[in-house]
Short mmCIF file of C-alpha atoms in Angstrom, two decimals:
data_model
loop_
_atom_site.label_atom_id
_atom_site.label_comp_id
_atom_site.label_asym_id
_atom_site.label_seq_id
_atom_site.Cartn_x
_atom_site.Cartn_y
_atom_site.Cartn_z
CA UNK A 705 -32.69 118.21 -144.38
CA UNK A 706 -30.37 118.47 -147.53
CA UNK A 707 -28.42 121.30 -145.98
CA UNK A 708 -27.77 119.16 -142.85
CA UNK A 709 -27.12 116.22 -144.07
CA UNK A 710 -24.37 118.26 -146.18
CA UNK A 711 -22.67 119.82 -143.31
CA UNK A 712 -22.50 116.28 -141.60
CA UNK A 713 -20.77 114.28 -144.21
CA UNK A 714 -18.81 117.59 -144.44
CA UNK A 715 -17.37 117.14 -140.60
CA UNK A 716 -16.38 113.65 -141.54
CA UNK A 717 -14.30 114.55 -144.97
CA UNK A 718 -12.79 117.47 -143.31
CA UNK A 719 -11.22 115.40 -140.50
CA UNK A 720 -10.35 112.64 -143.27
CA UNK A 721 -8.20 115.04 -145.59
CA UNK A 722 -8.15 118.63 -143.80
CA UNK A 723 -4.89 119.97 -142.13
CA UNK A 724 -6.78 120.54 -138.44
CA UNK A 725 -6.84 124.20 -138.73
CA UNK A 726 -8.85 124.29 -141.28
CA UNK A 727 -11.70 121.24 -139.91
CA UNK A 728 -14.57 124.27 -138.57
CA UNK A 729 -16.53 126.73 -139.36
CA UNK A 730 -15.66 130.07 -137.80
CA UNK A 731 -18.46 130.72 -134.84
CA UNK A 732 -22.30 131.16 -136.29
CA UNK A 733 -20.94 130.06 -140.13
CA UNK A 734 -22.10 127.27 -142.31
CA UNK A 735 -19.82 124.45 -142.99
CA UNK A 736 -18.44 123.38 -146.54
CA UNK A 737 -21.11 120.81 -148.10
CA UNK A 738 -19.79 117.38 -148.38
CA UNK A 739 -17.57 116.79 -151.87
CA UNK A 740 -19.27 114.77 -154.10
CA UNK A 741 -16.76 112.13 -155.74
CA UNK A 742 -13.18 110.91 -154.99
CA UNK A 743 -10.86 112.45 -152.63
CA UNK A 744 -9.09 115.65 -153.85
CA UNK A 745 -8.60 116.31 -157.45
CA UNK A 746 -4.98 116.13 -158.46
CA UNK A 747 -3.26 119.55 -158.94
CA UNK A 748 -6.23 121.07 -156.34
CA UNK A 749 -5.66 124.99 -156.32
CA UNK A 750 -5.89 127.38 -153.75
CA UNK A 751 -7.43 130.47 -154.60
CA UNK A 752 -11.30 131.84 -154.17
CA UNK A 753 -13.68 130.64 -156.51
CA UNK A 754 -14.24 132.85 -159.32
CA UNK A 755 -17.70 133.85 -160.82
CA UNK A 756 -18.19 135.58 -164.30
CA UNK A 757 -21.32 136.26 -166.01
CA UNK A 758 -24.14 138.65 -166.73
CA UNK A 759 -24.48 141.61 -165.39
CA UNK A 760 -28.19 141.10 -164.19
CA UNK A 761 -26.67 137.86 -162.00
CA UNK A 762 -23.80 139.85 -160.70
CA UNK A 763 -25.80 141.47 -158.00
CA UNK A 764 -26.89 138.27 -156.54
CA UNK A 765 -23.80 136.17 -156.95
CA UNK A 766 -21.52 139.27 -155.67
CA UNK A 767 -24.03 139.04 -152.73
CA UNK A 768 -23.93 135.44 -152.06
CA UNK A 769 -20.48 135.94 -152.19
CA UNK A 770 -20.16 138.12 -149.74
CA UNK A 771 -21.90 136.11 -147.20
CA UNK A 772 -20.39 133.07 -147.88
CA UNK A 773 -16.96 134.45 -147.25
CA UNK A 774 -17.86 136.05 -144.02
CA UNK A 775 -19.49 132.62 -142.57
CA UNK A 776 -17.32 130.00 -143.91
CA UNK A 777 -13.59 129.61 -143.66
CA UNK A 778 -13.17 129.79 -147.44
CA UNK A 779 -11.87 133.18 -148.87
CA UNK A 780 -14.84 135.38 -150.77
CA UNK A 781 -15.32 134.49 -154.25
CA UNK A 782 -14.08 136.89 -157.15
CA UNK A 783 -17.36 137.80 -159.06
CA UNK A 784 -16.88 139.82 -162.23
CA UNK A 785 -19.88 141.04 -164.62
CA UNK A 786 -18.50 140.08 -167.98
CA UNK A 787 -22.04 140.14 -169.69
CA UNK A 788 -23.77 136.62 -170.18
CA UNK A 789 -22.41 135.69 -173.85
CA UNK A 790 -18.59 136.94 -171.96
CA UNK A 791 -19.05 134.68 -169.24
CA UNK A 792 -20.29 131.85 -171.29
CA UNK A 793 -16.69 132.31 -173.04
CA UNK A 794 -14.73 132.38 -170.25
CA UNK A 795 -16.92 129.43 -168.66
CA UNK A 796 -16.57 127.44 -171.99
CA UNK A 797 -12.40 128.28 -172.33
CA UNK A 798 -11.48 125.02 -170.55
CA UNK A 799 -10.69 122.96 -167.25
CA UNK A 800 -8.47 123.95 -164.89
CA UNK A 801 -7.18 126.72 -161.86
CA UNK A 802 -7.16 129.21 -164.91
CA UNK A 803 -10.54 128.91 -165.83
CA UNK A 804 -13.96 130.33 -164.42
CA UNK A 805 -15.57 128.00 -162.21
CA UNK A 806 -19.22 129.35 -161.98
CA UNK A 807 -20.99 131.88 -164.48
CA UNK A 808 -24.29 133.99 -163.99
CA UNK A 809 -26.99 133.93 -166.94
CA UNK A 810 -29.68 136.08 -167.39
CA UNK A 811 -31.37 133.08 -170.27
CA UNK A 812 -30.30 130.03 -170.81
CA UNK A 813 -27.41 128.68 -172.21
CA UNK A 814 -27.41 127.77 -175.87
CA UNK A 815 -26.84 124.64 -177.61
CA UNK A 816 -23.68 126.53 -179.36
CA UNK A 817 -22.36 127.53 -175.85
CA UNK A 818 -22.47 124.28 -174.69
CA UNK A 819 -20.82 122.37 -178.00
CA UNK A 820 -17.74 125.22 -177.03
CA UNK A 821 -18.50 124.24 -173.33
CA UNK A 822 -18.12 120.39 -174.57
CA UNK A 823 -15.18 120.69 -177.29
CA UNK A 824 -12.85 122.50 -175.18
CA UNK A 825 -13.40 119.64 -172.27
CA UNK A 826 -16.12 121.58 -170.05
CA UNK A 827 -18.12 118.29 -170.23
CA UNK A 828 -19.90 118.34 -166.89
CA UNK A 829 -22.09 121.29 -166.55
CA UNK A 830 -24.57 121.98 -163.73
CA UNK A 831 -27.50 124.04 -164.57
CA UNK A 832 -29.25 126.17 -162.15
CA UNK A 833 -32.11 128.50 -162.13
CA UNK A 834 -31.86 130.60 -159.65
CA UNK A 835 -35.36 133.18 -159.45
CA UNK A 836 -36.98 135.37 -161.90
CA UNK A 837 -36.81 138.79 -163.34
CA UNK A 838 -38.69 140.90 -165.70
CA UNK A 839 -36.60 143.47 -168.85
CA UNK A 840 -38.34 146.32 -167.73
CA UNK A 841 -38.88 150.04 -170.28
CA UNK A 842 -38.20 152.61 -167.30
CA UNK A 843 -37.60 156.09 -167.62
CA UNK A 844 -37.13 158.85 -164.43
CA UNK A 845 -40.28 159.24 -162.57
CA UNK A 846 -40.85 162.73 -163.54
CA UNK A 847 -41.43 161.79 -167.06
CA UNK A 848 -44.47 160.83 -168.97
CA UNK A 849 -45.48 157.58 -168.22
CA UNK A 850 -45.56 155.05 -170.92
CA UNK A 851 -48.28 152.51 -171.62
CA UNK A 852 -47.25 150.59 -174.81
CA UNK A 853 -47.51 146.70 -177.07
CA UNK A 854 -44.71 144.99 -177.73
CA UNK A 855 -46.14 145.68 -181.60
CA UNK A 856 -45.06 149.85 -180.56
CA UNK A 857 -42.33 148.76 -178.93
CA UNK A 858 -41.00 147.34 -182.20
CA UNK A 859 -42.30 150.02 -184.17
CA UNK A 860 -39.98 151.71 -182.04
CA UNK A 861 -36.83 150.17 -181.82
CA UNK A 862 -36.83 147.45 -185.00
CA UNK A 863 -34.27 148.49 -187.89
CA UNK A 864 -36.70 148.49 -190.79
CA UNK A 865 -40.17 148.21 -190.57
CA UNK A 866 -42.84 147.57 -192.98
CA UNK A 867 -44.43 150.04 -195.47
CA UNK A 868 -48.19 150.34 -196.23
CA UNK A 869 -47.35 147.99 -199.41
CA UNK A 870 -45.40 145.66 -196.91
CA UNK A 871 -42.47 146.36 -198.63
CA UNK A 872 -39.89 146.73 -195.70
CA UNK A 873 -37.78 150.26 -194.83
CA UNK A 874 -35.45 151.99 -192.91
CA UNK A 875 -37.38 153.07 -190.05
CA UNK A 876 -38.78 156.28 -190.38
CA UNK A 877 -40.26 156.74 -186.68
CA UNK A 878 -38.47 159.27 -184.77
CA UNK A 879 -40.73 159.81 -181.82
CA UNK A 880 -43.19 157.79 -179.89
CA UNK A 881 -46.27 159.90 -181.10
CA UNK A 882 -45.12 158.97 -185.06
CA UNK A 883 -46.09 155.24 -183.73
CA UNK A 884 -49.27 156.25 -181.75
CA UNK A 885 -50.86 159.98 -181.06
CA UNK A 886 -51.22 158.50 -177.61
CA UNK A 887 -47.36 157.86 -177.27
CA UNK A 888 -45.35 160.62 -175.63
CA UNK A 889 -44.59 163.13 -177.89
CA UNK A 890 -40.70 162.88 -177.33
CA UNK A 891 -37.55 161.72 -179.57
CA UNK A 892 -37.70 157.67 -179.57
CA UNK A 893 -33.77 157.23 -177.19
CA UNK A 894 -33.49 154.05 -175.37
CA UNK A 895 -30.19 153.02 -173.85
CA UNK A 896 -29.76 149.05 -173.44
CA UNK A 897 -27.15 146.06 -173.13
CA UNK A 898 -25.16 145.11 -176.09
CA UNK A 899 -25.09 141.89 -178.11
CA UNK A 900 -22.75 140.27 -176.08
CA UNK A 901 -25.96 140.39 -172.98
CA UNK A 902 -28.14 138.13 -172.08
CA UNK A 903 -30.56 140.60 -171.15
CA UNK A 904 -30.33 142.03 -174.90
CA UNK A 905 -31.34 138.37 -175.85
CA UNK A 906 -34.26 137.87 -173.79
CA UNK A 907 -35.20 141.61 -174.84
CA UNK A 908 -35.25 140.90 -178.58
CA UNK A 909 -36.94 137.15 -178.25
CA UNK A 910 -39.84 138.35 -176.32
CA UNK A 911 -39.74 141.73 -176.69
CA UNK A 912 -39.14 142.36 -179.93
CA UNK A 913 -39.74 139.35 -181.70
CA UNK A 914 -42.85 138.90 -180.18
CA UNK A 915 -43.84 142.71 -181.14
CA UNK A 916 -43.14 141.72 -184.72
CA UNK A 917 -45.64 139.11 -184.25
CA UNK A 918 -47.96 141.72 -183.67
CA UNK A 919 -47.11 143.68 -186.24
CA UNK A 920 -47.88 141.08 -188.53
CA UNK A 921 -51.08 139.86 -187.19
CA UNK A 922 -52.54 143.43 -187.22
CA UNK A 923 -51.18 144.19 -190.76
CA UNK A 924 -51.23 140.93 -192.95
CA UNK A 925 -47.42 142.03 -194.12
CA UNK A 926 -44.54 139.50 -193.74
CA UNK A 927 -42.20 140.06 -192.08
CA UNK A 928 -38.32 138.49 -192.45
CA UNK A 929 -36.63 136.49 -189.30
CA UNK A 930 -33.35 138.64 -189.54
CA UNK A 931 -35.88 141.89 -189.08
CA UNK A 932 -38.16 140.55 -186.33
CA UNK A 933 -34.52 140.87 -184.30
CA UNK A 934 -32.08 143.56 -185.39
CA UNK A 935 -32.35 146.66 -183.70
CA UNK A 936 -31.81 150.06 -185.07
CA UNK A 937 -28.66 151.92 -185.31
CA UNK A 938 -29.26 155.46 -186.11
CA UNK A 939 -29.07 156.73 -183.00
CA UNK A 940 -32.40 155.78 -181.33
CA UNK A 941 -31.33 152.68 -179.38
CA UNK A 942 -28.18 153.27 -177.56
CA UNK A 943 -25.77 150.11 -176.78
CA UNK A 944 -24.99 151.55 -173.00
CA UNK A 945 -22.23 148.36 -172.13
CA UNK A 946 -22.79 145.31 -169.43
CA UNK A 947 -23.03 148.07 -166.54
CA UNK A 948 -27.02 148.53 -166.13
CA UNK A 949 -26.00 150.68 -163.29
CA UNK A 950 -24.47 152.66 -165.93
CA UNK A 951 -28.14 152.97 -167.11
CA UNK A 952 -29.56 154.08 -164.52
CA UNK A 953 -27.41 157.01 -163.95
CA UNK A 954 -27.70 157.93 -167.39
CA UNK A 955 -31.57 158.20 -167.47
CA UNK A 956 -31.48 160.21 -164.58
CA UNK A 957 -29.17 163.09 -166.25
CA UNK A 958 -31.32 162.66 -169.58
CA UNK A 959 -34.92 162.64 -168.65
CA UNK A 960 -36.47 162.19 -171.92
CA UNK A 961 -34.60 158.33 -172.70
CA UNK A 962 -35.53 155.39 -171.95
CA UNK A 963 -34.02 152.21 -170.33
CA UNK A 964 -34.02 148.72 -170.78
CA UNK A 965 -32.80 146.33 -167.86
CA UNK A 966 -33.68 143.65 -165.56
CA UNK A 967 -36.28 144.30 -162.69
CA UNK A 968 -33.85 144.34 -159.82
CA UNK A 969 -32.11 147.31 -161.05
CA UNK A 970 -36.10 149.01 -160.77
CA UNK A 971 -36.42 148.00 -157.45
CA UNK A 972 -33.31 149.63 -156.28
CA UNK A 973 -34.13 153.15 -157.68
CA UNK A 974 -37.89 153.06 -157.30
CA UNK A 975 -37.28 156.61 -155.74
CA UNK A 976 -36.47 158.00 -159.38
CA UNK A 977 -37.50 155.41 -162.25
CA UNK A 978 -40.92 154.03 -163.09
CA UNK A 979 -41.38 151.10 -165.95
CA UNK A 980 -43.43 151.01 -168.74
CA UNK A 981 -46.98 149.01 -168.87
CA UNK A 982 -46.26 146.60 -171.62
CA UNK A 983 -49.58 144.88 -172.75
CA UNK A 984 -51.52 146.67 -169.88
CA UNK A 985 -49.48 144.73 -167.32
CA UNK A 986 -47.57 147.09 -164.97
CA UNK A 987 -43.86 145.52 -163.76
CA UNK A 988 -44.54 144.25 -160.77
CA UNK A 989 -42.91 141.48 -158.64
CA UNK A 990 -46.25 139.35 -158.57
CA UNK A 991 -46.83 140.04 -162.53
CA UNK A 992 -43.47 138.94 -163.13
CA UNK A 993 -43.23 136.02 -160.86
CA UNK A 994 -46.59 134.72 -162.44
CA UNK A 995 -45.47 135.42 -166.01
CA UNK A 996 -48.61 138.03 -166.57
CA UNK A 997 -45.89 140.37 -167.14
CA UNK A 998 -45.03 139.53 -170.75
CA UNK A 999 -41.37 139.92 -171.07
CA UNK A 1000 -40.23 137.84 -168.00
CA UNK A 1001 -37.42 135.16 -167.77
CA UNK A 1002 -35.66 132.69 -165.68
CA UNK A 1003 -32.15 133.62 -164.34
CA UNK A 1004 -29.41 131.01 -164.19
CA UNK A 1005 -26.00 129.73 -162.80
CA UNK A 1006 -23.73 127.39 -164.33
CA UNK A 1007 -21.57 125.31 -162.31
CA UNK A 1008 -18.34 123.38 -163.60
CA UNK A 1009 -18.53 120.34 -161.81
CA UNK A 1010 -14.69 119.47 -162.66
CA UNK A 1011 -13.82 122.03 -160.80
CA UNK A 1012 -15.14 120.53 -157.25
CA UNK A 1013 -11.97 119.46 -155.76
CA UNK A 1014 -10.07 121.46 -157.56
CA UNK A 1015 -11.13 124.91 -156.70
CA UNK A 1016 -11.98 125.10 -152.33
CA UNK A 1017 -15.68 126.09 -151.66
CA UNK A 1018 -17.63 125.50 -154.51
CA UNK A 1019 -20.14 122.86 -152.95
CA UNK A 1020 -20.57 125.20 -149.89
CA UNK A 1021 -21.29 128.15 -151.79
CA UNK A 1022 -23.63 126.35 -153.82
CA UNK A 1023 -25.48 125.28 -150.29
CA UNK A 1024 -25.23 128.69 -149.37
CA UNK A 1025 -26.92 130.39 -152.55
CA UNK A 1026 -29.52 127.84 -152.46
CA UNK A 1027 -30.25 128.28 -148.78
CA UNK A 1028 -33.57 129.64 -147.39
CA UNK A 1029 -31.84 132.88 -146.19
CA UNK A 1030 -30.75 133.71 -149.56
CA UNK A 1031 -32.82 132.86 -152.25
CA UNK A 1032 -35.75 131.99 -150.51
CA UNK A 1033 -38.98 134.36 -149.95
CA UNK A 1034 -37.70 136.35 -147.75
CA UNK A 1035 -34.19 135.86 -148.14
CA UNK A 1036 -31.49 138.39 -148.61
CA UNK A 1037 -31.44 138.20 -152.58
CA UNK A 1038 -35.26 139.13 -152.77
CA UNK A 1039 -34.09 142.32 -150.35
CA UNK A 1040 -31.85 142.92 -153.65
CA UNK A 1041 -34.78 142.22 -156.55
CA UNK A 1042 -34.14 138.86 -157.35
CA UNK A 1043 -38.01 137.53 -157.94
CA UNK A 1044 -37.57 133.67 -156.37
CA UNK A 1045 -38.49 130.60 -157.89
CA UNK A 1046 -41.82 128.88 -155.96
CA UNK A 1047 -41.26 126.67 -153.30
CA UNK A 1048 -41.36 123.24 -155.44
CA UNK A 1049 -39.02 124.76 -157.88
CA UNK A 1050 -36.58 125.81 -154.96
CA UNK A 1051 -36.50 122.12 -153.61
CA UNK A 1052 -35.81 120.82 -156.92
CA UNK A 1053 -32.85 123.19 -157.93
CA UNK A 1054 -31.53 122.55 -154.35
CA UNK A 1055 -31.51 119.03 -154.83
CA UNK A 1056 -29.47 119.32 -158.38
CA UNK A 1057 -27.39 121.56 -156.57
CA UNK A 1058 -26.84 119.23 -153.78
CA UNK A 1059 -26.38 116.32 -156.00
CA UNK A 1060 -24.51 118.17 -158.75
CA UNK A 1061 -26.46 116.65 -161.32
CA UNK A 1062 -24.81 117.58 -164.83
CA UNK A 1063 -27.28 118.62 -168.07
CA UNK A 1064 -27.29 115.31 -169.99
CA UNK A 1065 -27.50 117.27 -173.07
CA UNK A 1066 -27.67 120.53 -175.34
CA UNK A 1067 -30.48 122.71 -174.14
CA UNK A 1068 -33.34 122.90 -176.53
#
């Protein structure tokens, strides 16, 4: 009812203020959504909207992209995968046809990102969640199959680790088996997103963090903040860039590493990669969508509000991405991975979409 409701106040603007070439939809499209707010914004540009952001959203917002150029009159967005703390930059860099209209997160923006977002003028700021997805351990599916904690997993992968006396060291694990006899016995080398990724966040928080949690409950040692969260650097985790399909190419020509990305990239290569069980839970689409699957997290896009009437589209792509035939059940972007949000959750985020409804403060 949203949608059409959209597309009928859309008709009406469109013959108001549109030259008359430009007042329909081409045959079988969607029409622009209505613009919310005053007539054109002064200085309006004319160029396709332009998407940066992490490269876990990239997938979806490339495809959304896609569809909404071929069904609308407005030209296909630009999407470029930037990583999420890139496209948080770019977002944040100001108003205006030079700056990113729309970026992709895979965790939610900080309250640092949006004091940038608010100090350089980005003051109205539309938060979306847009599905789920699980940071899946995956290695090629000829390998030994891994069945770890999140306490081995930081065993693993944490820069120092504690000592019998709980004295913390460099750590001195250099294959799974040194962490557990059950472990594969191969050399601990795990590619993964760099700082600059969201995905690295949401890895470290409740991955990692989490694992050092466990670490402490089963030993009694304390263990610092800074070390719960820095990651080795001798060699055994791998920063492998914002590309995850870069990751998944490279475990296939080393079959003894490990990757770490989001679940979509899984789903796409289930004919040569298999994940890790992490805390017995296997990475499924049902274990992730019902958070069983430990080291799960909501995806996002951030809208720049200011730009609506200044950059052509945005409101229709926004009714398009949050359309039943995308992001719905059985919508194109679960044919891609994307794990949706439940019904409810849809109706809500549609609504904010529909509404633009800005955050009304830092996020927590």
């Amino acid at each position: 009812m949203i949608r059409i409701a959209s597309v009928s106040l859309t008709v009406l603007a469109l013959a108001a203020c549109s030259p008359a070439e430009n007042t329909a939809a081409p045959a079988g499209g969607i029409e622009p959504a209505a613009n919310t707010g005053a007539a054109a914004t002064p200085g309006a540009v004319e160029r396709p909207i332009r998407i940066v952001g992490s490269s876990t959203v990239f997938p979806f917002t490339t495809a959304v992209a896609e569809s909404f150029g071929a069904r609308t009159q407005f030209a296909t967005p630009v999407v470029e995968s930037t990583g999420t703390g890139g496209g948080m930059r770019l977002f944040c860099q100001g108003v205006g046809g030079e700056n990113a209209d729309i970026t992709g997160a895979s965790r939610r923006m900080t309250a640092s990102e949006f004091e940038m977002c608010q100090a350089n003028g980005v003051t109205d700021i539309v938060e979306l969640p847009i599905g789920y997805d699980g940071i899946v351990i995956a290695n090629v599916n000829t390998g030994p199959e891994l069945d770890l904690n999140r306490g081995q997993l930081w065993r693993a992968l944490a820069a120092q680790v504690p000592a019998e006396d709980c004295t913390m060291i460099d750590n001195p694990n250099r294959n799974w088996s040194d962490i557990d006899p059950s472990l594969p016995d191969l050399r601990i080398e795990v590619f993964g997103p760099p700082p600059t990724s969201g995905t690295r966040d949401a890895f470290v928080e409740l991955g990692l963090e989490a694992g050092a949690e466990e670490v402490h409950a089963e030993t009694g040692c304390e263990i610092p903040e800074m070390a719960m969260a820095r990651v080795r650097e001798d060699g055994a985790w791998i920063d492998a860039g914002e590309n995850d399909n870069a990751i998944v190419q490279t475990l296939a020509n080393t079959p003894s590493a490990y990757g770490v990305f989001g679940y979509s990239f899984l789903a796409q290569n289930s004919d040569r990669l298999q994940a890790a069980r992490v805390e017995g839970q296997d990475a499924t689409f049902d274990a992730i969508s019902s958070g069983d699957y430990p080291i799960s997290r909501s995806l996002f896009v951030y809208v720049k509000r200011q730009h609506v009437g200044l950059v052509p589209g945005i409101e229709a792509f926004l009714a398009e991405f949050t359309s039943d035939d995308a992001w719905g059940e059985y919508g194109y972007l679960a044919d891609r991975g994307l794990i949706p949000l439940h019904e409810g959750e849809r109706r809500d985020v549609a609504d904010r979409a529909a509404n633009l409804r800005v955050m009304d403060g830092a996020p927590e």
